[in-house]
Tab-separated table of C-alpha atoms in Angstrom:
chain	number	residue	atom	x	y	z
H	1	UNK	CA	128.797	151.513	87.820
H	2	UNK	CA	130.360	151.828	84.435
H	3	UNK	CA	128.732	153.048	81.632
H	4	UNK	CA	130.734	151.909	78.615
H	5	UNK	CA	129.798	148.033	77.730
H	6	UNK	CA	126.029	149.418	77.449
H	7	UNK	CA	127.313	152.582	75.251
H	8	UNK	CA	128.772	149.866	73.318
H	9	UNK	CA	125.809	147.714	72.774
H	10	UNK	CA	123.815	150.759	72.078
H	11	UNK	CA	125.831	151.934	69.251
H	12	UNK	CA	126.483	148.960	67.454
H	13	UNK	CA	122.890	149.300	66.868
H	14	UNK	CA	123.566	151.805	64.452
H	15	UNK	CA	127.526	151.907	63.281
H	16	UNK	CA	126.767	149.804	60.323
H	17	UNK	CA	124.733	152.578	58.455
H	18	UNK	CA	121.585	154.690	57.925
H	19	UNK	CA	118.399	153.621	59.947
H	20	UNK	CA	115.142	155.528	59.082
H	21	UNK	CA	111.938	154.903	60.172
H	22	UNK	CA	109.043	156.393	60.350
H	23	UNK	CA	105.983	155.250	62.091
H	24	UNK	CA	102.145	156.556	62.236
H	25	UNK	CA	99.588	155.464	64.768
H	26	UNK	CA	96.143	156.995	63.575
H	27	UNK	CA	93.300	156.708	66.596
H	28	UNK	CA	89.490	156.957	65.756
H	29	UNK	CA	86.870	158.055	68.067
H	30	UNK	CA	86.116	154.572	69.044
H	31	UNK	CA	89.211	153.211	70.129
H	32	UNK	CA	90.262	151.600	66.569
H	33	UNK	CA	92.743	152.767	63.834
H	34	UNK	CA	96.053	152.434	62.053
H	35	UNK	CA	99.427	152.004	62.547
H	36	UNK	CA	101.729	152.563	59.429
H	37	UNK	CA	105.543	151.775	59.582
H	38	UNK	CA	108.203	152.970	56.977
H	39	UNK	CA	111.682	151.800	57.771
H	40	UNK	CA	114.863	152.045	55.205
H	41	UNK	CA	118.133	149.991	56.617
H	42	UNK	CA	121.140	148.885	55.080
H	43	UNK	CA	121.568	145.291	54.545
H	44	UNK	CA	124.397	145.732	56.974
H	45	UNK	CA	122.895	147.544	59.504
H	46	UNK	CA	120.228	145.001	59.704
H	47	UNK	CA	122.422	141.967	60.345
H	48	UNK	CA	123.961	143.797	62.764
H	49	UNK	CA	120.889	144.916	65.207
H	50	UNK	CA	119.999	141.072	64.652
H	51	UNK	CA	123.148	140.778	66.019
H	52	UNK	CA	122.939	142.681	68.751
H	53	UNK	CA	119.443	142.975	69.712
H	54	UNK	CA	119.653	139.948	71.846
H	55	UNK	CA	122.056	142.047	74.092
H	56	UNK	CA	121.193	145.159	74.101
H	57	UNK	CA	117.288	144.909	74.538
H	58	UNK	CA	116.754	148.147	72.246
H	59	UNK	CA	115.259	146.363	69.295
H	60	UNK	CA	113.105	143.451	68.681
H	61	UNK	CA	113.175	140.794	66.251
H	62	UNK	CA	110.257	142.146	64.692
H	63	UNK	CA	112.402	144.136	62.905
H	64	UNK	CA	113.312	141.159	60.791
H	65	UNK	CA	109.615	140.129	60.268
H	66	UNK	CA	109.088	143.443	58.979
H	67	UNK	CA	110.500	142.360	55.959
H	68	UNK	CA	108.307	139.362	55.320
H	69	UNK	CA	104.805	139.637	54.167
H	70	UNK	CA	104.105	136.709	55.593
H	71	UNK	CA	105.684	136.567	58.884
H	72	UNK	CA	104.132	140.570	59.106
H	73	UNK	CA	100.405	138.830	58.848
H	74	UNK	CA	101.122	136.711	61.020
H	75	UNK	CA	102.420	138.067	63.884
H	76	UNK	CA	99.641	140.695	63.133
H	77	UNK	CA	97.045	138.416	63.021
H	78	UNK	CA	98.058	137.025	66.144
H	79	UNK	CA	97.911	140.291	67.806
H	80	UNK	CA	94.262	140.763	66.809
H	81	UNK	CA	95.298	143.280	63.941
H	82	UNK	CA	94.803	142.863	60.096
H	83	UNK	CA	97.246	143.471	57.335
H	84	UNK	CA	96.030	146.118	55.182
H	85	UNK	CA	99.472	146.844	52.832
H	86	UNK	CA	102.888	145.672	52.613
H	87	UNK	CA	105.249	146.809	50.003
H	88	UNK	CA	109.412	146.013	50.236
H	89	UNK	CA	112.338	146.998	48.158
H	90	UNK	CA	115.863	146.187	48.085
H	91	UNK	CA	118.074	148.674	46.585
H	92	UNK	CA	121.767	148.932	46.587
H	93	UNK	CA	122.394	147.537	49.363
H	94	UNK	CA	119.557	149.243	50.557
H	95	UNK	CA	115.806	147.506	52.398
H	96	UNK	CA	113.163	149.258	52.316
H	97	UNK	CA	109.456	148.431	53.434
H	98	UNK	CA	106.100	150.004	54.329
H	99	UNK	CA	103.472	148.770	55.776
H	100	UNK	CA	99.806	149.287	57.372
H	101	UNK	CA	97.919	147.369	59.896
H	102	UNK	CA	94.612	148.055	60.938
H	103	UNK	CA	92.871	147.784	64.619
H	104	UNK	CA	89.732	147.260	65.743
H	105	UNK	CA	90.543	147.723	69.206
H	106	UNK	CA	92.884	149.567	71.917
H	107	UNK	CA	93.774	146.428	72.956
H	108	UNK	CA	94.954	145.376	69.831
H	109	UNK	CA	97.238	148.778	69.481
H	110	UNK	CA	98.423	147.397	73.272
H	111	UNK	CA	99.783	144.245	71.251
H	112	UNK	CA	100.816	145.205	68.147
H	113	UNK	CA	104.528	143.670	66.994
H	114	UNK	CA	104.934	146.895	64.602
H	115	UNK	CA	106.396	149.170	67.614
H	116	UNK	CA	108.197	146.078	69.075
H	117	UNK	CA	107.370	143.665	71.647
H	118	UNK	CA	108.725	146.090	74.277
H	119	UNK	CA	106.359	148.588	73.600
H	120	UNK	CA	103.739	150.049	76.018
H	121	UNK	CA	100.748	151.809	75.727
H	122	UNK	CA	98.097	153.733	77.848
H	123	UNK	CA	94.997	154.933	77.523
H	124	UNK	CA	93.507	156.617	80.117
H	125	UNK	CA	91.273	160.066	81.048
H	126	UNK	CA	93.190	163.235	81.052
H	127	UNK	CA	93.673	165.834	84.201
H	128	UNK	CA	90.952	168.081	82.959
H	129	UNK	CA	87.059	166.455	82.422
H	130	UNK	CA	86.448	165.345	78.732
H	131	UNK	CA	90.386	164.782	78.025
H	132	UNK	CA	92.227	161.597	76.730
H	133	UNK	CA	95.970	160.691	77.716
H	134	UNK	CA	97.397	158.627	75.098
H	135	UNK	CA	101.104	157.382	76.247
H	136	UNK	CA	103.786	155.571	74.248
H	137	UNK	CA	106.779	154.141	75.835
H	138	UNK	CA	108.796	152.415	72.795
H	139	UNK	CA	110.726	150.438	74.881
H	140	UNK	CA	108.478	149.985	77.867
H	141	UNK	CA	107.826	151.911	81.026
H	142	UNK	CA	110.400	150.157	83.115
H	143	UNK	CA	113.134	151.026	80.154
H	144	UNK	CA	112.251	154.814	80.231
H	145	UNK	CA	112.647	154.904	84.185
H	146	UNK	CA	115.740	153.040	84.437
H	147	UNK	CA	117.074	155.411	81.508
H	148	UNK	CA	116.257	158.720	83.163
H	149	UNK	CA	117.625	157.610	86.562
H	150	UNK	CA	120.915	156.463	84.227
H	151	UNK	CA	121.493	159.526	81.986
H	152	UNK	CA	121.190	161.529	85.568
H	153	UNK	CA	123.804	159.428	87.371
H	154	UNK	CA	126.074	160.181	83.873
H	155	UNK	CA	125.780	163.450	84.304
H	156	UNK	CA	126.704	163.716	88.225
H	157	UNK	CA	129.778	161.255	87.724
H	158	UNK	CA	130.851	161.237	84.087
H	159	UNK	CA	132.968	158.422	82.720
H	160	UNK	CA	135.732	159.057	80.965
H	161	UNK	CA	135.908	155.966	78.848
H	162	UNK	CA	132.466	155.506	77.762
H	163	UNK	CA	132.342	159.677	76.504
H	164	UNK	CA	135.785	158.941	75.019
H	165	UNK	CA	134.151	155.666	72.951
H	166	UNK	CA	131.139	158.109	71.974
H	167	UNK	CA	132.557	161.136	70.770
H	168	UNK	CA	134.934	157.994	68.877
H	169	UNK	CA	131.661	156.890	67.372
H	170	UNK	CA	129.581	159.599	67.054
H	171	UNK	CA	130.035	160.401	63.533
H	172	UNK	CA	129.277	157.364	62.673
H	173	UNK	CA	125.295	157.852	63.793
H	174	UNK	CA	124.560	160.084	61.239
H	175	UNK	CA	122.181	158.154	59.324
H	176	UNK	CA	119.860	157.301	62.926
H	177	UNK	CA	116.247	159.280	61.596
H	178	UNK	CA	113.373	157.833	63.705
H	179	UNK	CA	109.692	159.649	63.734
H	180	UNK	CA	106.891	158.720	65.781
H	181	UNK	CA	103.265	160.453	64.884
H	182	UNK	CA	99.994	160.219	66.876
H	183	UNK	CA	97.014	161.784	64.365
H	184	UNK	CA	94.212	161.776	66.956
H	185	UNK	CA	90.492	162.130	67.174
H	186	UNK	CA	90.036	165.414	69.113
H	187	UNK	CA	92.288	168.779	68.921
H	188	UNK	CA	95.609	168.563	70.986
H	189	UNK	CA	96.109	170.353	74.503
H	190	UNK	CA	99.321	169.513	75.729
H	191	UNK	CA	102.388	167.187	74.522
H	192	UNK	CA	105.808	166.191	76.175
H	193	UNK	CA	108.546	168.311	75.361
H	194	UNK	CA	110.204	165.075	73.136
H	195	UNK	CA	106.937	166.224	70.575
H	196	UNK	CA	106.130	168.756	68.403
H	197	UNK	CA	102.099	170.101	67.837
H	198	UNK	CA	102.043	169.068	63.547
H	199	UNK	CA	98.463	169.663	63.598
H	200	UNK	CA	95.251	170.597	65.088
H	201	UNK	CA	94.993	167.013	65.676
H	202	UNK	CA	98.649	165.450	65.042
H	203	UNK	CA	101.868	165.868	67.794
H	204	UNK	CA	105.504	164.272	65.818
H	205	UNK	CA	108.301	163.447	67.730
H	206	UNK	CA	111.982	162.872	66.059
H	207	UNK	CA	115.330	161.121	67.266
H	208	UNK	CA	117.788	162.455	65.118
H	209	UNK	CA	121.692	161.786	65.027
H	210	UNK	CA	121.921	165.315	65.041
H	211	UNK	CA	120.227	165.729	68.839
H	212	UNK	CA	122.446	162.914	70.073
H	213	UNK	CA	125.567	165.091	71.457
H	214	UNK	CA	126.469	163.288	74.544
H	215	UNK	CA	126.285	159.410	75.737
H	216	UNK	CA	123.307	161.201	78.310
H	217	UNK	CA	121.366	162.012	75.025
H	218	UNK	CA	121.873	158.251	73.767
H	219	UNK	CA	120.292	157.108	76.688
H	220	UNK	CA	117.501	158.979	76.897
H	221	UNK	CA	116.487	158.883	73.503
H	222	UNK	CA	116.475	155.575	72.991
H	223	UNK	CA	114.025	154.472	75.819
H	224	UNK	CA	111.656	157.580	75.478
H	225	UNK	CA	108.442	158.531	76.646
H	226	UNK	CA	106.044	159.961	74.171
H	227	UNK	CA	102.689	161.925	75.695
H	228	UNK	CA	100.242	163.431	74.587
H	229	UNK	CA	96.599	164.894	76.073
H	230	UNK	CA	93.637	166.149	73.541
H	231	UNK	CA	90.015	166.665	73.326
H	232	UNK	CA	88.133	163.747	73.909
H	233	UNK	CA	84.588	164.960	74.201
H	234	UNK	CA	83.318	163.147	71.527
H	235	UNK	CA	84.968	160.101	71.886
H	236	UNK	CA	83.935	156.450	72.851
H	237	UNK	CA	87.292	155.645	74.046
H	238	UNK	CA	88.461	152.650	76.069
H	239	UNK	CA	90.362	154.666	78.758
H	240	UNK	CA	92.153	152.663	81.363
């Protein structure tokens, strides 16, 4: 099977300029929270992942709602979350917009358009007693399989066309600067290796243009798996 068309697809997400965006799920004790997304695009590099989002399955069209206050309530709303802020700028050429949604529930998280409707989340009790296990997969479980089991067969039989077309490209990802932050309510134990510890309480993770090096990496990163297990003691938690 040949790699290059989805290569392609892949990095047209990003050829048109700088992506940045930087998202914060905060989890209380009792299942509720926030999530707070900051993303900065170029006008160009937003027409073309609504160009290409279609085909490539990597982004959503939420990240055109994002832009609209309106549209942002509403598709909030209808995921049983409430608007708290929403502030946008345009800037040479340049969108910018931040904005924080509250939940009442796990469930709600579960639903929430702000990660993307691919997104999937778990909940569920740790390997040690009185531990949480609080899973993100940004593109969905299925995604994250199918991209480990892809980056693997690229390694074993490379492709000389699609690594040609990358290291072609690959310059032209240096604006890609994506963050993902749990802040959680007990201290953390153990986190995947995609994640850095932050805080007693708060694991980061980063895709940065910078760790993309081979069409592998691309793959990989871009259908993670983000982990983390923590002290949940003295939490009412939902688990699963």
């Amino acid at each position: 099977m040949r790699t290059f068309p989805q290569l392609a697809a892949l990095l047209s997400l990003f050829l048109a300029g700088c992506l940045e965006m930087d998202q914060t799920i905060t989890l209380a004790a009792d299942g509720s929270g926030t999530q707070t997304v900051k993303m900065t695009i170029r006008d160009a590099t937003l027409a073309e992942v609504q160009r290409v989002s279609a085909a490539a399955g990597a982004v959503s069209e939420a990240t055109k709602a994002l832009f609209d206050k309106e549209l942002a309530r509403r598709d909030l709303e209808a995921a049983g979350m409430t608007l708290v802020s929403h502030v946008t700028e345009a800037k040479d050429k340049t969108r910018r917009v931040e904005v924080t949604a509250a939940f009442q529930t796990f469930d709600a998280l579960q639903a929430s358009p702000l990660a993307g409707t691919r997104a999937e989340w778990t909940l569920g009790a740790g390997p040690k007693p009185g531990t949480v296990k609080l899973t993100l997969y940004p593109q969905g479980k299925t995604a994250w399989t199918e991209a480990r089991a892809k980056a693997e067969a690229m390694q074993a039989a490379s492709d000389p066309i699609a690594e040609s077309f990358f290291r072609k490209k690959q310059a032209e990802l240096s604006g890609l600067d994506l963050v993902v932050r749990f802040q959680l309510p007990g201290d953390v134990f153990v986190y995947t290796a995609n994640m850095e510890k932050t805080g007693d309480r708060e694991v980061t993770a980063r895709i940065a243009a910078e760790q993309i090096k081979t069409p592998q990496d691309l793959v990989r990163r871009l259908a993670p798996r983000f982990e983390v297990i923590f002290d949940g003691k003295d939490c009412k938690l939902p688990l699963q």
